[in-house]
XYZ file of C-alpha atoms in Angstrom:
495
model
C -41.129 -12.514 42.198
C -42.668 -10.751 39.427
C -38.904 -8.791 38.618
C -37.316 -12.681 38.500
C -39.880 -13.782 36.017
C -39.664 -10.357 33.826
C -35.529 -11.256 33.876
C -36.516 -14.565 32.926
C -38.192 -13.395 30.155
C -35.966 -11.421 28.401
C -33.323 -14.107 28.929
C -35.940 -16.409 27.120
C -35.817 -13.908 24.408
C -32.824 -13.124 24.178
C -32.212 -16.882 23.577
C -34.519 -17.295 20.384
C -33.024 -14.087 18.782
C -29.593 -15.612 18.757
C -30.864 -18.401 18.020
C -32.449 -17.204 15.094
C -29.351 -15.298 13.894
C -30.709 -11.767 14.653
C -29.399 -10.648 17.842
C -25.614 -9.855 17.143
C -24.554 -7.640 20.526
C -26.272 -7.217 24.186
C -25.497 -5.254 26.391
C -28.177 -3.997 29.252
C -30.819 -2.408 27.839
C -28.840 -1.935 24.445
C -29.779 -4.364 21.243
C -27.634 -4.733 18.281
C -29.823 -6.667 15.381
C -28.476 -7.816 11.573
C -30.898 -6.580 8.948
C -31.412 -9.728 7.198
C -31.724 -7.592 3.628
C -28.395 -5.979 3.885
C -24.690 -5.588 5.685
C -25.839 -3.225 8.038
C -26.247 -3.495 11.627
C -29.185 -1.600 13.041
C -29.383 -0.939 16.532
C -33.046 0.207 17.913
C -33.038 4.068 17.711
C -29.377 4.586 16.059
C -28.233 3.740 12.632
C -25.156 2.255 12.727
C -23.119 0.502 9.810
C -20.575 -1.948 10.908
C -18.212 -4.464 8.870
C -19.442 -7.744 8.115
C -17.457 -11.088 8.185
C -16.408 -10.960 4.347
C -17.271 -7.323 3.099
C -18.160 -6.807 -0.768
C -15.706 -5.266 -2.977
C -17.120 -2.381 -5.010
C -17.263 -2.483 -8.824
C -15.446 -0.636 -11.106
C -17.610 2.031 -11.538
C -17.969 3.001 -8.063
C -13.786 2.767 -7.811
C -14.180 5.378 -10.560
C -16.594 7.702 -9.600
C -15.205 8.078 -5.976
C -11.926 8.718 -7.340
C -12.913 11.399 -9.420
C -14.435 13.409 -6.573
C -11.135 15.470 -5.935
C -10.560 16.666 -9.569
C -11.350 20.153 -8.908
C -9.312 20.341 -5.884
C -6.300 18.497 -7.928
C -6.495 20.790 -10.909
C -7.111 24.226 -8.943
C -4.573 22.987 -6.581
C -1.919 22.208 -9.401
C -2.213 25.835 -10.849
C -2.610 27.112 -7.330
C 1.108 25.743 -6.779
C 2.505 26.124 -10.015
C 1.584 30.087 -11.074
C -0.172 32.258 -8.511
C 3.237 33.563 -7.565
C 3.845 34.316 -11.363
C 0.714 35.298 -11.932
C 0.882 37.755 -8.756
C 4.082 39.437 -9.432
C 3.421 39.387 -13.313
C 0.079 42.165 -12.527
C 2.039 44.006 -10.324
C 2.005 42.724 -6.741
C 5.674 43.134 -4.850
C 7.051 39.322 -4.111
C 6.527 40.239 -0.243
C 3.289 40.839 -0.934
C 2.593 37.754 -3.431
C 3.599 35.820 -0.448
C 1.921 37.154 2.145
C -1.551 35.988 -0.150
C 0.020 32.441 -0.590
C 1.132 32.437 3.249
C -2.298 33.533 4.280
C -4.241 30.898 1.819
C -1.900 28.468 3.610
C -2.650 29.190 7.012
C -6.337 29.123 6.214
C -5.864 26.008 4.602
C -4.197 24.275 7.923
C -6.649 25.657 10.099
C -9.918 25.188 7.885
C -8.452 21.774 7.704
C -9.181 20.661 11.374
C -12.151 22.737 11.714
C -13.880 21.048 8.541
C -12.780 17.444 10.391
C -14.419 18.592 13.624
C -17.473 20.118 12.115
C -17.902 17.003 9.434
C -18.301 14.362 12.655
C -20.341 16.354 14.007
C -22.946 17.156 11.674
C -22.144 14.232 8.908
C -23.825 14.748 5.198
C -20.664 14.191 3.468
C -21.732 15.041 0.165
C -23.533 18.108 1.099
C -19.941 19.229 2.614
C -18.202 18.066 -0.425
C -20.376 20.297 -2.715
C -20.319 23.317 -0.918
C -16.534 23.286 -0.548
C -16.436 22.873 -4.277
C -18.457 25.853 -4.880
C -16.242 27.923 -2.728
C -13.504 26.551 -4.681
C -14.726 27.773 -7.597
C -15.785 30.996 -6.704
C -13.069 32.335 -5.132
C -10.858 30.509 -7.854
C -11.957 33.058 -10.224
C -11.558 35.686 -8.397
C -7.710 34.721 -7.377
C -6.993 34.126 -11.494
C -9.427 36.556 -12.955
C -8.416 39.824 -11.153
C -9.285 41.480 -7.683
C -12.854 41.466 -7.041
C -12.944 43.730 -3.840
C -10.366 45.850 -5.729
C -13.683 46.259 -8.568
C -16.125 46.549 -5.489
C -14.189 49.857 -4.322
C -12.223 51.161 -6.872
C -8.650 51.078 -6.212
C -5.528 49.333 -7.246
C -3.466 50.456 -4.614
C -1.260 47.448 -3.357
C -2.617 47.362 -0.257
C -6.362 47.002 -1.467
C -5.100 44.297 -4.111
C -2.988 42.319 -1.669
C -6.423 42.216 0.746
C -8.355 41.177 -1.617
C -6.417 38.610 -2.988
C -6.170 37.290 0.552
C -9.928 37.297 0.971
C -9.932 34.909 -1.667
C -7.072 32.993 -1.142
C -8.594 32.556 2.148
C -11.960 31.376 1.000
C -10.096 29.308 -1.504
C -8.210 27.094 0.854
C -11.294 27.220 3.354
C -13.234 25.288 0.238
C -10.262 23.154 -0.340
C -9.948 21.728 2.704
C -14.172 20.842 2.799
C -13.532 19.374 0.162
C -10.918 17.536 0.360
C -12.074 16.180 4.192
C -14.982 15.282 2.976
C -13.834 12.690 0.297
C -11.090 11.520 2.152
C -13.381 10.304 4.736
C -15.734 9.348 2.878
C -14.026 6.139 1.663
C -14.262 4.557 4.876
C -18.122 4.886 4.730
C -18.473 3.862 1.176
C -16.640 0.215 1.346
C -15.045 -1.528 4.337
C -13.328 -4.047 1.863
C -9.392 -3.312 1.867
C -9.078 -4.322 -1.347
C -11.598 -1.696 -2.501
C -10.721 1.185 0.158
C -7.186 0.824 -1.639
C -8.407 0.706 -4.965
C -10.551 4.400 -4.228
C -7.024 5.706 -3.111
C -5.347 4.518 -6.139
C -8.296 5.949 -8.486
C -8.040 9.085 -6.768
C -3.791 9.356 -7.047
C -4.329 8.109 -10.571
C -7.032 11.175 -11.307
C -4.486 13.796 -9.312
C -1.853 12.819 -11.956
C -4.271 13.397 -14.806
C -5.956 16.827 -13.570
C -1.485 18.088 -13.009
C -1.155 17.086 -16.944
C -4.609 18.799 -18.244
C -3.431 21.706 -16.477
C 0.098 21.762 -17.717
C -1.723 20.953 -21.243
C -3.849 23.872 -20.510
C -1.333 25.982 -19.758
C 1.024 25.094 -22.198
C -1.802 26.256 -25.091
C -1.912 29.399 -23.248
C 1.403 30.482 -22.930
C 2.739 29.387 -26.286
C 0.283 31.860 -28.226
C 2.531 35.348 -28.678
C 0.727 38.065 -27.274
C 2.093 41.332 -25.609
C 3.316 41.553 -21.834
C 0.771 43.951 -20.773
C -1.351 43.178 -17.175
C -4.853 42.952 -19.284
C -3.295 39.979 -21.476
C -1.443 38.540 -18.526
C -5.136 38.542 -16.738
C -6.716 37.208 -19.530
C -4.520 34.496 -20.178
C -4.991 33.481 -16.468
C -8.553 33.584 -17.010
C -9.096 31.631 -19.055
C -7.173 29.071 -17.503
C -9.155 29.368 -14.310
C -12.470 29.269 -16.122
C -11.312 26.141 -17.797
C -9.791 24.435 -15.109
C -13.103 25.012 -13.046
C -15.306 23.851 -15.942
C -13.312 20.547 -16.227
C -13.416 19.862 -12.123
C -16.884 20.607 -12.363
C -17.834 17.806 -14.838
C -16.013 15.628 -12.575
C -17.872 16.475 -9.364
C -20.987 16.123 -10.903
C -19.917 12.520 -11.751
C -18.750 11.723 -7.938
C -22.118 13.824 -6.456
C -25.020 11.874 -9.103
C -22.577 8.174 -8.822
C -21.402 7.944 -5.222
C -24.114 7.660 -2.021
C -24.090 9.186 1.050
C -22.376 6.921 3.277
C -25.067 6.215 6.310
C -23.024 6.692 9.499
C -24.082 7.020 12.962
C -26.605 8.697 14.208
C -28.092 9.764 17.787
C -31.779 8.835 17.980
C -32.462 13.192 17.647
C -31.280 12.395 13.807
C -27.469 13.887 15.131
C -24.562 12.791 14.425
C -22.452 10.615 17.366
C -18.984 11.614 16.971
C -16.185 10.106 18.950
C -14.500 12.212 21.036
C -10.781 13.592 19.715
C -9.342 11.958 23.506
C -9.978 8.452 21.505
C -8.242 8.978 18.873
C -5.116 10.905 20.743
C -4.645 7.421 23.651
C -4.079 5.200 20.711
C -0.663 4.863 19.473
C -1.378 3.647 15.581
C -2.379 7.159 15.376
C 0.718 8.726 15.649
C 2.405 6.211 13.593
C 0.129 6.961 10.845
C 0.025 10.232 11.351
C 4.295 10.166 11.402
C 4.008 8.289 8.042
C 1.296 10.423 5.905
C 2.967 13.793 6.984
C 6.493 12.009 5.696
C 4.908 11.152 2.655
C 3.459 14.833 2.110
C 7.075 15.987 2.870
C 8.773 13.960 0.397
C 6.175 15.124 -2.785
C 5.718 18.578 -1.867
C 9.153 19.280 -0.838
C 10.501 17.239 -4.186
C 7.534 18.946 -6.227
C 9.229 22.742 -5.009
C 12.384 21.929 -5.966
C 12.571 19.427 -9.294
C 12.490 22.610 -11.845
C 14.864 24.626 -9.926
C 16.949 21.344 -9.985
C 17.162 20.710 -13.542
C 17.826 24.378 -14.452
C 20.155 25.733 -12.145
C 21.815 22.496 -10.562
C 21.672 20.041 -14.052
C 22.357 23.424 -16.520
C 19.382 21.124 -18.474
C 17.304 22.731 -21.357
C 13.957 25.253 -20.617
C 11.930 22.064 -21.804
C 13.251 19.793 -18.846
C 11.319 21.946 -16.837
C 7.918 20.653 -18.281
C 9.001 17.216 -19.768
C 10.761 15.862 -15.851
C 7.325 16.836 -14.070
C 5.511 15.167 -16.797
C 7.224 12.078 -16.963
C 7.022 11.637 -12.917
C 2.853 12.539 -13.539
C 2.769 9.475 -15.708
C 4.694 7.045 -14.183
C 2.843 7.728 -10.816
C -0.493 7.492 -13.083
C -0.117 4.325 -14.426
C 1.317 2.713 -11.388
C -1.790 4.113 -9.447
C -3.979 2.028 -11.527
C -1.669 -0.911 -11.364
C -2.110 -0.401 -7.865
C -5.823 -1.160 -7.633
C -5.434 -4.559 -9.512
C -3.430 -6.107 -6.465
C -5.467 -7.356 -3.175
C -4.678 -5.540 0.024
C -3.766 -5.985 3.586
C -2.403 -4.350 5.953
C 0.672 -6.440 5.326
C 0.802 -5.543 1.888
C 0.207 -1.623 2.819
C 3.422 -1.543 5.098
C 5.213 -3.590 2.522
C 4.922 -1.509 -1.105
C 5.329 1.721 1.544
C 8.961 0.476 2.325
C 8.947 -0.383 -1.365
C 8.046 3.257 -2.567
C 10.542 4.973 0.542
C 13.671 2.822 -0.191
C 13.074 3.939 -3.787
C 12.852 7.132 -3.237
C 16.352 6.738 -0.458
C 17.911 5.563 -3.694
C 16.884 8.293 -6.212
C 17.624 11.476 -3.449
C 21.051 9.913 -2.944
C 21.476 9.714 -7.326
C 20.047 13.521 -6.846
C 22.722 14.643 -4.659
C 25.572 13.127 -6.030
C 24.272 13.663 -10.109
C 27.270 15.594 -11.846
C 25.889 18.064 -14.709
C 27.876 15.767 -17.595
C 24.927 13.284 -16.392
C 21.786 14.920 -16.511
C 20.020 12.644 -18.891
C 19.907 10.679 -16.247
C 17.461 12.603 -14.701
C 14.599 11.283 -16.908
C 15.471 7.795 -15.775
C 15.248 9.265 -12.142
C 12.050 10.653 -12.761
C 10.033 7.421 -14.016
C 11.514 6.147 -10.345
C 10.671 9.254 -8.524
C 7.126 8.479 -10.038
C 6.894 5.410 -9.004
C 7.988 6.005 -5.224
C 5.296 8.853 -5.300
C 2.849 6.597 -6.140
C 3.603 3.891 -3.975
C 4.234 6.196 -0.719
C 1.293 7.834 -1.758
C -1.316 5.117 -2.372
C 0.055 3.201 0.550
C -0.338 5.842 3.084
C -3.761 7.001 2.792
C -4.322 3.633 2.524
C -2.746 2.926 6.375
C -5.369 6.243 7.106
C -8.476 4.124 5.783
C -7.114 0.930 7.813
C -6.685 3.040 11.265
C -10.271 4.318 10.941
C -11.608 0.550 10.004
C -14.750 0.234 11.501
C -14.412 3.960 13.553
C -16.375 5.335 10.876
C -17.396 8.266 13.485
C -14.679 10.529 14.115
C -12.690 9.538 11.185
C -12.781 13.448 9.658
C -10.928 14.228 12.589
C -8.585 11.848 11.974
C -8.218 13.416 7.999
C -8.523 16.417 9.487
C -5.884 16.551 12.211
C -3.280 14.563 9.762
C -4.077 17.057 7.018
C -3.860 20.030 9.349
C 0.312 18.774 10.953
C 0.949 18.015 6.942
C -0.041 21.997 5.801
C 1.972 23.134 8.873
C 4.744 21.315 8.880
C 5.322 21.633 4.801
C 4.904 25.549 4.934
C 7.356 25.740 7.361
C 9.862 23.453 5.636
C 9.076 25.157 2.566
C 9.539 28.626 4.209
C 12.935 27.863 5.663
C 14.168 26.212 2.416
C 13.519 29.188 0.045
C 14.736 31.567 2.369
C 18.255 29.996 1.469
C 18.117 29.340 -2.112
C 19.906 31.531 -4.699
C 17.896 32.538 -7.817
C 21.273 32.589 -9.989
C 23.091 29.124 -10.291
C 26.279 28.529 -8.967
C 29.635 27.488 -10.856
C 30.425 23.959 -10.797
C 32.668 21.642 -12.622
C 30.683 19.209 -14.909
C 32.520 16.282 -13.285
C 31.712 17.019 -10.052
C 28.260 17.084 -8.036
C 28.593 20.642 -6.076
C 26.495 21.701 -3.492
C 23.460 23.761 -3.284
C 20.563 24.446 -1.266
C 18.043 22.934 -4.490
C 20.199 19.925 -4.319
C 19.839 19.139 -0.378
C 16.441 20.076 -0.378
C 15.515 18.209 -3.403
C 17.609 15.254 -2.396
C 18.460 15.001 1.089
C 15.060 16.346 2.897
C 12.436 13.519 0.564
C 15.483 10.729 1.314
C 15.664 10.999 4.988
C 12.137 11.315 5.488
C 11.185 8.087 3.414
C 13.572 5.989 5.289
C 11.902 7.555 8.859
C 8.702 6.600 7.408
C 9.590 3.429 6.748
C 11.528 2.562 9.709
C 7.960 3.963 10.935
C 6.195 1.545 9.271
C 8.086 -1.407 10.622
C 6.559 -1.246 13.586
C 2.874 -0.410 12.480
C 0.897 -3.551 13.659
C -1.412 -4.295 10.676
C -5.439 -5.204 11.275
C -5.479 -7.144 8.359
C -2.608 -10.147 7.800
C -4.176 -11.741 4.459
C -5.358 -10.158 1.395
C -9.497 -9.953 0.667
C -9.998 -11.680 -2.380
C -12.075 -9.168 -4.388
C -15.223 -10.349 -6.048
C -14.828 -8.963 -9.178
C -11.978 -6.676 -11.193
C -11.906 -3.619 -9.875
C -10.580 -1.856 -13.235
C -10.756 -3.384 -16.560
């Protein structure tokens, strides 16, 4: 009698909450309640933000400090890619042993990569992650660029000291990258569940890669055109001071994100824990690996093309030195500008699948124009390039867009998500990258002007980004989208 009229009871409450709007979710003992003052749902004991019916679009300068969060990583990254294999060789280093440092950094990268997901769900504080991976970064940034620290510490030059020491940094290098770079990846989700906006913090972010390539490459460029002698003191110096620049210029930026972006409140377990999901939910659901099919694709086609384009236009084009730095610029600003295009437009999931297909098809067209481009047409390259820009973008934008969109409202576990894409993306573009160089002749073959001939720079700058844009969008044409119709956004979210 007295357990009917306690059920009786709680039914009878249970009946005013909803009827007073406050009650959203029941479920045995388990209450889910709308705070009245905000979007959040807050369940008794646990913290937990969920989506509302119409989420608010973020302003402007929320768009912008978020997608400034990665400069370091972008402009360390950029000279990581472009010169530590010059910059290796150039002291002294053997280019066996140059590569085992940029193999090892890789490796460390992959693997840090998947750890830093795993350890980010469980543990949360994405900003406190975020900031110590970018003081890693910089740390061990200056000790890659200006000289061998442990080779200081104990005295000897001897290549085997300097290539373990230059490992011990490449190693902490990458192991910072990849904290960072986790971090603010998932971090979007937490920050805004408005498509429009998650979209527009990917575009900002694209948009802020292309401009932390060109300070570089403006950087650089200063550096290198100043005539001093070839000995391994200037050679250090000169990469020195690049470093130390590049670092100061990533750090202005991170201080931006860290003081103008908050900590995204995920879930928590009532001992102040975080509640990850478990990796087995992520792995039963099939979006995953179609996401997962079309971000690694993506990082295939722009690292891959990114290898290859100055090889290209030297050897295979016969173009001047200056192509070298004017092609890679002009496919910087083209991607640039169409990044902030980008976060003008409203977004679906629709709309994601749809400008992907738009960026792969245009980059099907421009590998096939790469492969068959005779030498007597090389100025077409530049024309190629504002396309290859554009398809970068797009592809780009797009696809870490469809990332944002899986996680929707998962907000725990989505590191591992970032994490475990980012992780098959390293892998898989090392190897590719591995097996490609191992085939490519340093001295440029003969070839009739007329006539496209064929090379290993050629396929791999043209065939491999071609056939892996049309698998990702074939890929795509089967995604099924969360979103059908674009969230109008409150307010511009650039202006």
């Amino acid at each position: 009698m007295i357990n009917r009229l306690v059920l009786c009871v709680k039914r009878l409450i249970r009946f005013l909450e909803i009827k007073q709007g406050i009650l959203i979710h029941y479920q045995g003992d388990k209450r889910w309640y709308a705070a009245k003052a905000s979007n959040n749902y807050e369940r008794r004991g646990i913290s937990y933000i969920m989506a509302d019916d119409e989420p608010k679009s973020l302003g402007r300068c929320s768009v912008f400090t978020y997608g400034v969060g990665h400069m370091l990583n972008d402009i360390t990254a950029a000279c990581w890619y472009t010169y530590l294999l010059l910059y290796l060789t150039d002291i002294g280093l053997s280019p066996s042993n140059a590569a085992t440092v940029t193999l090892t950094g890789q490796f460390a990268d992959a693997f840090m990569t998947i750890i830093a997901g795993e350890l980010i769900d469980r543990f949360g504080h994405l900003k406190l992650w975020h900031g110590m991976g970018c003081l890693l970064v910089a740390v061990s940034f200056t000790s890659l660029f200006g000289g061998c620290l442990p080779c200081k510490i104990l005295g000897s030059d001897s290549p085997i000291v300097q290539t373990a020491g230059y490992c011990i940094s490449a190693v902490i290098f990458c192991s910072g990258w990849s904290c960072t770079q986790i971090s603010h990846m998932s971090m979007v989700n937490g920050v805004t569940l408005n498509p429009t906006s998650r979209v527009a913090c990917v575009s900002c972010r694209n948009a802020f890669t292309m401009i932390a390539s060109l300070i570089l490459y403006a950087i650089a460029l200063f550096i290198f055109n100043k005539k001093t002698s070839s000995s391994q003191v200037e050679i250090k110096n000169q990469y020195q001071f690049m470093a130390y620049m590049s670092i100061f210029i990533g750090a202005v930026f991170v201080i931006i994100f860290q003081l103008g972006t908050k900590e995204p409140s995920l879930k928590q377990e009532s001992d102040g824990k975080r509640a990850a999901a478990s990796w087995r939910y992520w792995l039963k659901k099939v979006p995953y690996y179609q996401v997962l099919s079309i971000y690694v694709l993506t990082r295939v086609v722009t690292n891959v093309s990114q290898t290859f384009l100055a090889v290209y236009v030297i050897n295979d084009l016969r173009m001047s030195p200056s192509s070298k730095a004017l092609v890679p610029a002009i496919i910087y600003l083209t991607s640039f500008i169409t990044s902030v295009l980008l976060q003008e437009l409203k977004w679906s999931g629709e709309r994601l699948k749809a400008f992907f297909s738009a960026g792969g098809l245009l980059w099907l067209f421009c590998g096939t124009s790469v492969i068959f481009l005779p030498i007597n047409m090389n100025a077409f390259m530049y024309v190629l390039s504002v396309l290859i820009g554009i398809a970068n973008a797009l592809m780009m934008v797009t696809a870490i867009g469809m990332e944002s969109e899986l996680v929707d409202k998962d907000l725990d576990g989505s590191a591992f998500v970032y994490g475990s894409l980012g992780f098959i993306d390293k892998v898989l573009c090392g190897v590719f990258l591995y097996f490609l160089e191992s085939y490519e002749r340093k001295d440029p073959v003969a070839c009739d002007p007329a006539y496209p001939c064929f090379s290993v720079t050629r396929f791999s700058l043209g065939f491999i980004p071609g056939i892996s844009s049309l698998i990702g969008v074939i890929i795509a044409f089967f995604i099924r989208s969360h979103t059908s119709h674009p969230k109008t956004s409150t307010e511009p979210l650039l202006a």
